[in-house]
PDB file of C-alpha atoms in Angstrom:
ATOM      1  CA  UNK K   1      89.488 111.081 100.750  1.00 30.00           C
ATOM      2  CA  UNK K   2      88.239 107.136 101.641  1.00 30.00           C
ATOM      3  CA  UNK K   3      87.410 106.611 105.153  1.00 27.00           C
ATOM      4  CA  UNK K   4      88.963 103.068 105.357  1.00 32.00           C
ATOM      5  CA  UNK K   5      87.133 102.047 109.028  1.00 34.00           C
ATOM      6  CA  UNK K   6      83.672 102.357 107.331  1.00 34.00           C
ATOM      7  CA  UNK K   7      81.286 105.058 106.182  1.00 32.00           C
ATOM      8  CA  UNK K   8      81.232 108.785 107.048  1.00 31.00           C
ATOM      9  CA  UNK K   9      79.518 111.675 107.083  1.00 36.00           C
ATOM     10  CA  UNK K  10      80.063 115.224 105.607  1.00 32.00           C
ATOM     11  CA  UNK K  11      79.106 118.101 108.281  1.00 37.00           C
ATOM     12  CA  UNK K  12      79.217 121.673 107.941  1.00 39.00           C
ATOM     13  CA  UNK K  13      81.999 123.521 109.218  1.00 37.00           C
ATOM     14  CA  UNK K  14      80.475 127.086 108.860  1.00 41.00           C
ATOM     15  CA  UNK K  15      78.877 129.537 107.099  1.00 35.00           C
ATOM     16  CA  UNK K  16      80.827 129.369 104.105  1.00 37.00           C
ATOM     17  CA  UNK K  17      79.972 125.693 103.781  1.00 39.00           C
ATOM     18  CA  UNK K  18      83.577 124.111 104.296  1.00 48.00           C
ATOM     19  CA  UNK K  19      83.053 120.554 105.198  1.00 61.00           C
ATOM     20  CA  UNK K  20      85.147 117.821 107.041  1.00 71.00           C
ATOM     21  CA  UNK K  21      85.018 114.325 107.422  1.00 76.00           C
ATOM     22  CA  UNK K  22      82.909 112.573 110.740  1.00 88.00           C
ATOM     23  CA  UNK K  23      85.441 109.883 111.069  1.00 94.00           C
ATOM     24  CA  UNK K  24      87.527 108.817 114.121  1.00 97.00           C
ATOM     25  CA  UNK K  25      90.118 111.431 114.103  1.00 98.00           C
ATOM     26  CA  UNK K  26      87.159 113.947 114.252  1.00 98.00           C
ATOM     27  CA  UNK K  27      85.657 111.958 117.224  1.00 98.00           C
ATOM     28  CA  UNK K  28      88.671 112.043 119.374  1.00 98.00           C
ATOM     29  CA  UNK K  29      89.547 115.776 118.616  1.00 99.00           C
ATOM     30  CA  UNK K  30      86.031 117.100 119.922  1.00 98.00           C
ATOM     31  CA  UNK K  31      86.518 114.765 122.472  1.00 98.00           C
ATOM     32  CA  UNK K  32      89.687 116.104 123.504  1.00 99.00           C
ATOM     33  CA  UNK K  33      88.607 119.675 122.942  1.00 99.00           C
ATOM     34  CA  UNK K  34      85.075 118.880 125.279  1.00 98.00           C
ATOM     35  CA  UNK K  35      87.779 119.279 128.322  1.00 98.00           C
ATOM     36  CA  UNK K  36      88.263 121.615 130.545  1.00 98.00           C
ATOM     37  CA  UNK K  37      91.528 123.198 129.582  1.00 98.00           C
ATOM     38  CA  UNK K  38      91.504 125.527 132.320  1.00 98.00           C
ATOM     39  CA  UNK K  39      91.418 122.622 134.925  1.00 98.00           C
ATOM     40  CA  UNK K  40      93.645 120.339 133.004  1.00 98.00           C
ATOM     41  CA  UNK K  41      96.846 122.918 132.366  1.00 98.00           C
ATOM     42  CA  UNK K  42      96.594 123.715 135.828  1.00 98.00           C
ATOM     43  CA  UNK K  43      96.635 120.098 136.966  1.00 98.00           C
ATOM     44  CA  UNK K  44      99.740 119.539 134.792  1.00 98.00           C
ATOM     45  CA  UNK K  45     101.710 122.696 135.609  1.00 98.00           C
ATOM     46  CA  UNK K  46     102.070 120.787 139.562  1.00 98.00           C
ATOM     47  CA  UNK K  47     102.606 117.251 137.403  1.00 98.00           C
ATOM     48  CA  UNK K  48     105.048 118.033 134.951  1.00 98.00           C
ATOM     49  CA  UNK K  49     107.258 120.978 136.085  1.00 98.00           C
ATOM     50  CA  UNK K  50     110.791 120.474 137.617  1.00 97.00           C
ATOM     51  CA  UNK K  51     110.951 119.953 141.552  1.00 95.00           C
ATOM     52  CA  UNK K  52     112.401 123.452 142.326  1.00 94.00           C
ATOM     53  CA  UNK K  53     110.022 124.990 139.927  1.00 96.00           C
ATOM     54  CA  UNK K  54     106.792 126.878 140.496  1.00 97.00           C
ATOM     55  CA  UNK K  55     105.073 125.643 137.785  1.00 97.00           C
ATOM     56  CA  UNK K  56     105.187 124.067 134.124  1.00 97.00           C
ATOM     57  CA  UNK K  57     103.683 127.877 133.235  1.00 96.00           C
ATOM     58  CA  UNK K  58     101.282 126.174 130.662  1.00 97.00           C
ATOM     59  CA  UNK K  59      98.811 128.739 129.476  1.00 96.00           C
ATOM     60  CA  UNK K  60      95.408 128.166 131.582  1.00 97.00           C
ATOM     61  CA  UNK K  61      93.401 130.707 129.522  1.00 96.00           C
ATOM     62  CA  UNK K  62      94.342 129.347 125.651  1.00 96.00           C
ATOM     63  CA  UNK K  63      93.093 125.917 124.361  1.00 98.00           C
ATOM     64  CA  UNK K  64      95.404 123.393 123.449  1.00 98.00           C
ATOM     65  CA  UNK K  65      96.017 122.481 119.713  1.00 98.00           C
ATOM     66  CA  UNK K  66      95.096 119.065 118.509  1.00 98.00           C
ATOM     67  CA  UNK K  67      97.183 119.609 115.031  1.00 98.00           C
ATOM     68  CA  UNK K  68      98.545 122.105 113.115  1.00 97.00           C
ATOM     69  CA  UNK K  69      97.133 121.954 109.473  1.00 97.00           C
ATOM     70  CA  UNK K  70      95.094 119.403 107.757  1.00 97.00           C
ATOM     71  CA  UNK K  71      95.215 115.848 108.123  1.00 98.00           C
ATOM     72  CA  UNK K  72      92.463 115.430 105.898  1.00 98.00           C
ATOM     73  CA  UNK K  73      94.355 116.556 102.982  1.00 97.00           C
ATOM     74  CA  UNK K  74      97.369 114.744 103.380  1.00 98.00           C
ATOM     75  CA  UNK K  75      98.479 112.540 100.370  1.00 98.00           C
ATOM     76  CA  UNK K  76      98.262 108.530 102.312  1.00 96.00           C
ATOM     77  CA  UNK K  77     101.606 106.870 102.220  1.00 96.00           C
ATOM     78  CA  UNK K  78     103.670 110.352 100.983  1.00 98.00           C
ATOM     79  CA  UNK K  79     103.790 112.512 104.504  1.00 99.00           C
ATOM     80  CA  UNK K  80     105.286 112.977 107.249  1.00 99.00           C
ATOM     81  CA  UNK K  81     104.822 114.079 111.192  1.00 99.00           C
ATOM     82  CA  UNK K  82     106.284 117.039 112.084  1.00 98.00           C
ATOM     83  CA  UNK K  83     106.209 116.886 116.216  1.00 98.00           C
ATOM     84  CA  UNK K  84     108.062 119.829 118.387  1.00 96.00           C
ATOM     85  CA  UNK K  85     107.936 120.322 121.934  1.00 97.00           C
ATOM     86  CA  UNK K  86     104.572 122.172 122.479  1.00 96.00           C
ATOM     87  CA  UNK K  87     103.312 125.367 121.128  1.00 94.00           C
ATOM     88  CA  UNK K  88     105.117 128.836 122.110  1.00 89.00           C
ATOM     89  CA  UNK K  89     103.005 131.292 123.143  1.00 88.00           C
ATOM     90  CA  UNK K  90     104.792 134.280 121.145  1.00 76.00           C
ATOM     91  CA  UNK K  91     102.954 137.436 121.628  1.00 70.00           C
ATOM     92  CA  UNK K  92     102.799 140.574 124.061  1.00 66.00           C
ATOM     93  CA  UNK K  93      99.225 141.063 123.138  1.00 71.00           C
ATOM     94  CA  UNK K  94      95.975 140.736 124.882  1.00 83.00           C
ATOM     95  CA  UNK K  95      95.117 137.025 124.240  1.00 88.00           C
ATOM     96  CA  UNK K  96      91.765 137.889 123.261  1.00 87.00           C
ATOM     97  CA  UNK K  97      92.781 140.434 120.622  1.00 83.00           C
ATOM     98  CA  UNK K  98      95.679 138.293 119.065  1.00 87.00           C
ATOM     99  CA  UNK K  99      94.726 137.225 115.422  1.00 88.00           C
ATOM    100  CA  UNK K 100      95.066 132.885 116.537  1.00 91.00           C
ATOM    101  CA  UNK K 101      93.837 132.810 120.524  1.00 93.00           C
ATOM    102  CA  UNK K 102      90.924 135.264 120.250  1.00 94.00           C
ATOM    103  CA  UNK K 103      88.961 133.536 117.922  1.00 95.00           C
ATOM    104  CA  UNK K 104      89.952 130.046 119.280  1.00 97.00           C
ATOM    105  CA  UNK K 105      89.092 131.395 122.734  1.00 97.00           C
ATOM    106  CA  UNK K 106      85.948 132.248 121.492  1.00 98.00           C
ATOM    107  CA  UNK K 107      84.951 129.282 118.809  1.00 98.00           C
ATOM    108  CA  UNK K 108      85.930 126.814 122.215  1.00 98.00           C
ATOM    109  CA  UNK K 109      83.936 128.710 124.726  1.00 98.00           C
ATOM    110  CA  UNK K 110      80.903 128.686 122.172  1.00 98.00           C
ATOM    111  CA  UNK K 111      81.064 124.572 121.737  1.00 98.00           C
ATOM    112  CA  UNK K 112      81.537 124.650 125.556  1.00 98.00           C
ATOM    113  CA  UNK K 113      78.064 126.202 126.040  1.00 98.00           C
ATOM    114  CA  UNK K 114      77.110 123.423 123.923  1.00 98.00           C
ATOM    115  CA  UNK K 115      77.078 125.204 120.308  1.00 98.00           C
ATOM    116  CA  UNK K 116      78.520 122.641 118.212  1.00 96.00           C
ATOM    117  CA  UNK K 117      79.155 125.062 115.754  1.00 97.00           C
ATOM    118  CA  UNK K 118      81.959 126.446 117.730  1.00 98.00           C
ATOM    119  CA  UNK K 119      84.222 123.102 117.606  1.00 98.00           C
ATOM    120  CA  UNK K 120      83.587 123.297 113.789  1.00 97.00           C
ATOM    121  CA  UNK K 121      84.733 127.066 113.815  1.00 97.00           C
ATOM    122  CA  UNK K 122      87.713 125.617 115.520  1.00 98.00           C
ATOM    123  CA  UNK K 123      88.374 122.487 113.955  1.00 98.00           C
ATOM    124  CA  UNK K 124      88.649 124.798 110.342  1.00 96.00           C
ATOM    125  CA  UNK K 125      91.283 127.456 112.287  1.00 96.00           C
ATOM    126  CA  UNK K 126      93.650 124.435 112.743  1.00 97.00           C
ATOM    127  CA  UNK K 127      93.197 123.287 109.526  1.00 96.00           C
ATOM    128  CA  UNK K 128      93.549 126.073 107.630  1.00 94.00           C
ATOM    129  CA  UNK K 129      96.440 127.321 109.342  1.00 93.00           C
ATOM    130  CA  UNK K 130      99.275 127.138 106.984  1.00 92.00           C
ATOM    131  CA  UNK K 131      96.665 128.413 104.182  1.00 88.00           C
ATOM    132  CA  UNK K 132      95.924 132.098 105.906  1.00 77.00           C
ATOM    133  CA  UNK K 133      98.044 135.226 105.559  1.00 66.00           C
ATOM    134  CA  UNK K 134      99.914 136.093 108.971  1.00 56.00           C
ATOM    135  CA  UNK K 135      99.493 132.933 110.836  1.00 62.00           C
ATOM    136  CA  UNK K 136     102.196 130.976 110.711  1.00 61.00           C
ATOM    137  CA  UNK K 137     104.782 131.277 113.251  1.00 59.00           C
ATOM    138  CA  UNK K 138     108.070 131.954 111.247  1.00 58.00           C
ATOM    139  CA  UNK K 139     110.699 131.083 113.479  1.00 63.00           C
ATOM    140  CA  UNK K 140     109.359 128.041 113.970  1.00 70.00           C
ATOM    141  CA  UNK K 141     108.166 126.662 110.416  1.00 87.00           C
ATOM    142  CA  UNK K 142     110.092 128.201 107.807  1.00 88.00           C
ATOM    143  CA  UNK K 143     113.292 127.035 107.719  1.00 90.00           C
ATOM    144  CA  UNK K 144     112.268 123.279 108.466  1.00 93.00           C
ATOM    145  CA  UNK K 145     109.721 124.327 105.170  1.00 94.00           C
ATOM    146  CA  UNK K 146     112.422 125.088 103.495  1.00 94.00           C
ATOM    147  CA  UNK K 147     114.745 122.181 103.907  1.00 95.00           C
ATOM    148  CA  UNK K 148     111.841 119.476 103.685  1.00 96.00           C
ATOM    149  CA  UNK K 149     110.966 120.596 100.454  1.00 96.00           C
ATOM    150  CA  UNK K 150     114.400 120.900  99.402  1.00 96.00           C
ATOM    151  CA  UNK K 151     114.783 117.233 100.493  1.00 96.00           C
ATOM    152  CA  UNK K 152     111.585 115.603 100.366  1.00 96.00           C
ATOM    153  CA  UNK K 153     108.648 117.214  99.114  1.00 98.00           C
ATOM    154  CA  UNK K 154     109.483 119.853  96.434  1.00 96.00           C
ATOM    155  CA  UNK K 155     105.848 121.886  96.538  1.00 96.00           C
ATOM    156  CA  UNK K 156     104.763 125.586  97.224  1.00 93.00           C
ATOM    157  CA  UNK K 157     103.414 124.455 100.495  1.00 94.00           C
ATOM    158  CA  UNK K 158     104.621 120.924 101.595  1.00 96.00           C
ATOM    159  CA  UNK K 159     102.862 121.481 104.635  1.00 96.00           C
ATOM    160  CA  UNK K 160      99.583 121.504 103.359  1.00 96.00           C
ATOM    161  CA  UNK K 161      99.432 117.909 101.714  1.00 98.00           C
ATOM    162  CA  UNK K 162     102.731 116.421 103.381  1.00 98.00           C
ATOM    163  CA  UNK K 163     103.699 118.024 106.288  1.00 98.00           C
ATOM    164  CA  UNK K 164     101.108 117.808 109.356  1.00 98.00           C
ATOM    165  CA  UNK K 165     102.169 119.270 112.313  1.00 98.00           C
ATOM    166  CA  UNK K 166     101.891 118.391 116.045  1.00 98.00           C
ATOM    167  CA  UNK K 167     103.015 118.852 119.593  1.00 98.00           C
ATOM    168  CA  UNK K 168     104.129 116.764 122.498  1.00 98.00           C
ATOM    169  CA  UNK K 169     102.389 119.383 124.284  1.00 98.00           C
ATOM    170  CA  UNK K 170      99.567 120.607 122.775  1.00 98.00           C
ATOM    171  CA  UNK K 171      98.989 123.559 125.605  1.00 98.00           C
ATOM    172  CA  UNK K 172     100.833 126.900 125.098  1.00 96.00           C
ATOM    173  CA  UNK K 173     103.834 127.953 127.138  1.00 94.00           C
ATOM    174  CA  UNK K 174     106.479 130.742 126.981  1.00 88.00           C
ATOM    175  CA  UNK K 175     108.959 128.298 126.825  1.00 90.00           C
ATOM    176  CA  UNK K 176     109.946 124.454 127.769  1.00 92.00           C
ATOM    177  CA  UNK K 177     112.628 125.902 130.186  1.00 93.00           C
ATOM    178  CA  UNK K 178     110.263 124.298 133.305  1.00 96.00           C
ATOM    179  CA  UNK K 179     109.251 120.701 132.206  1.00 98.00           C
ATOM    180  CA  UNK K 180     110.793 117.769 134.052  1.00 97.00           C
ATOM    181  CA  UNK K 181     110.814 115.406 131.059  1.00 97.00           C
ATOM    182  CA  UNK K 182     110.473 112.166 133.217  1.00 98.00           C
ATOM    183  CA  UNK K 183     107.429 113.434 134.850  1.00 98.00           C
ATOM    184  CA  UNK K 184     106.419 114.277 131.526  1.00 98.00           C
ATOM    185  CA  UNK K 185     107.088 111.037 130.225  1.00 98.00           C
ATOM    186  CA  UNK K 186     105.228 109.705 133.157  1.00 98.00           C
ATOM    187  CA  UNK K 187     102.108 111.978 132.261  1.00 98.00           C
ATOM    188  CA  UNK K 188     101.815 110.649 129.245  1.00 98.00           C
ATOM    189  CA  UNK K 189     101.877 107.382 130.000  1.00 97.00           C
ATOM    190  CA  UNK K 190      99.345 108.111 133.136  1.00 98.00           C
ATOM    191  CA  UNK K 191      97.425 111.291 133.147  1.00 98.00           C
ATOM    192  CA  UNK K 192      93.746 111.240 131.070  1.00 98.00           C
ATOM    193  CA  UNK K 193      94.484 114.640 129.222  1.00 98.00           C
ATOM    194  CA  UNK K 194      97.494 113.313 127.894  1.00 98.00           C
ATOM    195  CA  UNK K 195      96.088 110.040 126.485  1.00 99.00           C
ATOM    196  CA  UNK K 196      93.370 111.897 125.642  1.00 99.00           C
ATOM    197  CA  UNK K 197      95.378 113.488 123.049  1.00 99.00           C
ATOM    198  CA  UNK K 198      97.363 110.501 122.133  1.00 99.00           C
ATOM    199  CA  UNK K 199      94.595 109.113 120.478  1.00 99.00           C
ATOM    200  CA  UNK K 200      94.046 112.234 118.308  1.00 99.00           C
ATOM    201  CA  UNK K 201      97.759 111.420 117.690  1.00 99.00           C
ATOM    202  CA  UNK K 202      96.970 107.430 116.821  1.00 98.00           C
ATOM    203  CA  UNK K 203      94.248 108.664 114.400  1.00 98.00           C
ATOM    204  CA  UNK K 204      96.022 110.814 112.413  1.00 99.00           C
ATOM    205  CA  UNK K 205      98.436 108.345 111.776  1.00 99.00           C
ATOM    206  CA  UNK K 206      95.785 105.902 110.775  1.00 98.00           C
ATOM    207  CA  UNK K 207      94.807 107.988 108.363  1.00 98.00           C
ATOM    208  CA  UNK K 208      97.383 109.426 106.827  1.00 98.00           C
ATOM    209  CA  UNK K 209      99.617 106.400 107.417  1.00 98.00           C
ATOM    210  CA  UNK K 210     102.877 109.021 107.285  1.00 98.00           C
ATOM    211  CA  UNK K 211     106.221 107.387 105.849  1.00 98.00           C
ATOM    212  CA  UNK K 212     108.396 109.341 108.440  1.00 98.00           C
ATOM    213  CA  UNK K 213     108.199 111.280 111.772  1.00 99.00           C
ATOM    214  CA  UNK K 214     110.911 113.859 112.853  1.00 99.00           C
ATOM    215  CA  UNK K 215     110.924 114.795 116.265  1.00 98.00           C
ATOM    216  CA  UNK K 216     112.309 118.657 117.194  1.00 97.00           C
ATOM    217  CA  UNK K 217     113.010 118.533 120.766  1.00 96.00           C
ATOM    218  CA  UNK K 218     115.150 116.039 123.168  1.00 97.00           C
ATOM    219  CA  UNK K 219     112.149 116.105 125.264  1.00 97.00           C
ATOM    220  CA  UNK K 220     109.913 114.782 122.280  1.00 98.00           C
ATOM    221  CA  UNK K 221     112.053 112.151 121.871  1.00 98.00           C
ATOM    222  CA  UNK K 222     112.333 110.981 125.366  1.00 98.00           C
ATOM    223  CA  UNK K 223     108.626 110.755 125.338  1.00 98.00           C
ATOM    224  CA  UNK K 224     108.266 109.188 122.083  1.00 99.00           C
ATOM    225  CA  UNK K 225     110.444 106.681 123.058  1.00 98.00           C
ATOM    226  CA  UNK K 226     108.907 105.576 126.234  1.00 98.00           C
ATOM    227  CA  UNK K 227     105.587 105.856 124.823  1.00 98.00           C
ATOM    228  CA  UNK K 228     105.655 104.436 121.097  1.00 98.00           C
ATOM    229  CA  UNK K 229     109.083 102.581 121.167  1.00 98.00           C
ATOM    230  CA  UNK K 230     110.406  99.270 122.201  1.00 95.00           C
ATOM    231  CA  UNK K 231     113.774 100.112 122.336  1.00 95.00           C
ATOM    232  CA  UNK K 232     115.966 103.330 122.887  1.00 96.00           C
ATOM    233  CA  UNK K 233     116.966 105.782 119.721  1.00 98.00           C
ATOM    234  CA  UNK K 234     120.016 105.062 118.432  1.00 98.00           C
ATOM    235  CA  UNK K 235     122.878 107.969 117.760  1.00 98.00           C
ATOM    236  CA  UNK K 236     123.700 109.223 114.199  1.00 98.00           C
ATOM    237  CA  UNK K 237     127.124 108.560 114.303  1.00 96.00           C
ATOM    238  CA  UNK K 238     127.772 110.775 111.470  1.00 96.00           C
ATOM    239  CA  UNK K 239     126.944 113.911 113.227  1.00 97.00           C
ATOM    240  CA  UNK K 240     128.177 115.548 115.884  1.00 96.00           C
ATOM    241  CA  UNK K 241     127.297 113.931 119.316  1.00 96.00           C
ATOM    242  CA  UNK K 242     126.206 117.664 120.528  1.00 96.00           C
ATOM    243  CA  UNK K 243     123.182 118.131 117.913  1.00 97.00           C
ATOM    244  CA  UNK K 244     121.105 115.097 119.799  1.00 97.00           C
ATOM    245  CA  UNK K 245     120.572 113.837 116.783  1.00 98.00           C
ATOM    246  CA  UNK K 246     118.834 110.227 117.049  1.00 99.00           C
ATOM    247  CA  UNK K 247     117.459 107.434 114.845  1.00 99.00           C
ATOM    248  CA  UNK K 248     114.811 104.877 115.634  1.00 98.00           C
ATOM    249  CA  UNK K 249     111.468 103.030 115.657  1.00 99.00           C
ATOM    250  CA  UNK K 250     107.968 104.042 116.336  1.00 99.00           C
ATOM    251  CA  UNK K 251     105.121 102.578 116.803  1.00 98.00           C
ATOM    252  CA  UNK K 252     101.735 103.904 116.609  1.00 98.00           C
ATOM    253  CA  UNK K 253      98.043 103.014 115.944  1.00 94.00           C
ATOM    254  CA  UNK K 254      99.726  99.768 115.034  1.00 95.00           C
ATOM    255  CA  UNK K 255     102.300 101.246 112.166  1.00 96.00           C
ATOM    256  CA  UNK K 256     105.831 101.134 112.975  1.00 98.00           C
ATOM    257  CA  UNK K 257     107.011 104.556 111.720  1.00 99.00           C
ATOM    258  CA  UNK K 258     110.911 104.922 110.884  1.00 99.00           C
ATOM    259  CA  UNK K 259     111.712 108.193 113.180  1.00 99.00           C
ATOM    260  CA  UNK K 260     114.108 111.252 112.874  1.00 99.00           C
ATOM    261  CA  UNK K 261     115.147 113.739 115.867  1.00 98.00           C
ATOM    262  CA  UNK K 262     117.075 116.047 117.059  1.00 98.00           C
ATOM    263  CA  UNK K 263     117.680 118.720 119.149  1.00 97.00           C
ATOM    264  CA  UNK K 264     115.300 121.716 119.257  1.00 94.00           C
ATOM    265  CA  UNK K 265     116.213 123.573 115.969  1.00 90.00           C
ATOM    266  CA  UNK K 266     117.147 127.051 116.408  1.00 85.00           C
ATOM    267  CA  UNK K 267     118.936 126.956 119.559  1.00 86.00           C
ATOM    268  CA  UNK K 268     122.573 126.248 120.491  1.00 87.00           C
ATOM    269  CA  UNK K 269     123.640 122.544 120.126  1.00 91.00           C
ATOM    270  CA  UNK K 270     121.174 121.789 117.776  1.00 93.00           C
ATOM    271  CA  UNK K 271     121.183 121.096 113.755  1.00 94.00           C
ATOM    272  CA  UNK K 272     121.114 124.677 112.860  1.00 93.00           C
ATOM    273  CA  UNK K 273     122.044 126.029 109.235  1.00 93.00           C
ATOM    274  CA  UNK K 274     122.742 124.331 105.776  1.00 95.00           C
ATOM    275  CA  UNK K 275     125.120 122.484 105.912  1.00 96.00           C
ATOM    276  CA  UNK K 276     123.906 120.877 109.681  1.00 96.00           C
ATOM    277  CA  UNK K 277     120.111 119.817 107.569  1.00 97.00           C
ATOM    278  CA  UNK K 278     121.741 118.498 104.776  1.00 97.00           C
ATOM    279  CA  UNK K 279     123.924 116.233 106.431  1.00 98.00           C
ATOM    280  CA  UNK K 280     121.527 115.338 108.497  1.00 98.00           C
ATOM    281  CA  UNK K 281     118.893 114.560 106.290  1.00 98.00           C
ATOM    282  CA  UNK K 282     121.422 112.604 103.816  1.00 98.00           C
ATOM    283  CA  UNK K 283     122.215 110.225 106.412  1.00 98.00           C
ATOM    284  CA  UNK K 284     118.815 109.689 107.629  1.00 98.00           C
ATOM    285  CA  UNK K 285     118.341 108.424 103.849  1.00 97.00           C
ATOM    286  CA  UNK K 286     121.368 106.146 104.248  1.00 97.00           C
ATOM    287  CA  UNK K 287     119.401 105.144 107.687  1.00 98.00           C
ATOM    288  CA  UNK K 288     116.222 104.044 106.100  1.00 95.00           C
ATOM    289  CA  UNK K 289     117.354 102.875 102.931  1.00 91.00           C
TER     290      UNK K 289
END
């Protein structure tokens, strides 16, 4: 893949020689993952939670993700964002023994102690996560796999050359049941971890220059809008007021993006099913077209 802001460089990744590109997007990601993730999810679990609320709960002992799957191998100009809420921490197990956050504990802590190697470790877990057996998180991928390549990209694995996937959030939480989404609107507009991240966000889309986003969340797409949009999301009027389903403009790394959302999918008043996707979907491609 061409770097389009100048040269690059190939480093190694790890032992079995997989390589990435040095380019911006890589810059900002071991940038963002140099932070203290400890100290910055407990900063914003007093910034972000709701007044009556104890805390956000964000995970203080799990990194944040950057992405979820490869930007570097997404076709330019035929991709999409896939952006949800933040990442659900899903398991009962010992955090350290779980098959993602043990060895992403571990890679981190290593590039903490200032072994590079360790952010490369970690870089190739996020990018290779749709690729290895038993990672994915079914509830959350498989059905929106299943309708975007019914609809738009009719691979095996869309999400591995035209589906990358992000977060609001990028720290882990049980659930989203505590966020105050002006405050977290306000965050990312203010707070240094959060713009920290947005530019990992503003490179990928310079590089893959994706031809659609779709936000699952209302939360997402409050803070999409007051972060990447000059005016407010407009209704689909063909669906049912109670889905949240919205239509609008983003703007981002200085591409104007058109922009699907929608209620979280999966829960009650959201676009859940069939027939809910299909609709949905078909009028979006009235919408753009």
């Amino acid at each position: 893949m061409q770097y389009k802001g100048g040269s690059f460089n190939i480093l190694p990744i790890d032992t079995m020689h997989v390589t990435t590109i040095r380019d911006s997007l890589f810059d900002v990601t071991h940038q963002f993952m140099a932070r203290n993730y400890f100290t910055d999810a407990v900063e914003l679990n007093q910034l972000v939670k709701k007044k009556r609320a104890h805390s956000a709960n964000l995970r203080t002992d799990i990194p944040p993700i950057p992405f979820t799957g490869n930007p570097w191998n997404k076709e330019n100009g035929n991709c999409m964002l896939f952006i949800g809420i933040n990442p659900r921490y899903q398991s009962s197990d010992n955090v350290k023994s779980h098959h993602e956050f043990g060895p992403a504990i571990e890679s981190i802590e290593r590039f903490h102690n200032g072994d590079d190697s360790g952010f490369n470790d970690y870089l190739n877990q996020r990018k290779n996560y749709f690729l290895q057996e038993g990672m994915k998180y079914g509830k959350h991928f498989t059905f929106p796999e299943k309708k975007l390549r019914e609809h738009m990209y009719p691979v095996e694995n869309p999400w591995d050359c035209h589906i990358q996937s992000l977060d609001c959030i990028p720290w882990f939480s049980v659930d989203a049941k505590t966020f105050d989404h002006e405050e977290v609107c306000n965050a990312y507009n203010n707070s240094e971890m959060f713009l920290s991240y947005r530019r990992i966000i503003e490179e990928i889309v310079k590089l893959i220059r994706p031809n659609m986003i779709q936000l699952n969340g209302g939360m997402t797409r409050k803070v999409f809008e007051s972060s990447y949009s000059k005016n407010s999301f407009s209704p689909m009027k063909e669906m049912n007021p109670k889905k949240g389903i919205h239509v609008g403009w983003c703007e981002i790394g200085g591409h104007e993006i058109p922009t699907l959302s929608h209620n979280f999918s999966g829960y009650p008043n959201a676009p859940n099913g069939n027939k809910d996707w299909d609709e949905m979907i078909a009028n979006w491609k009235k919408w753009i077209n």
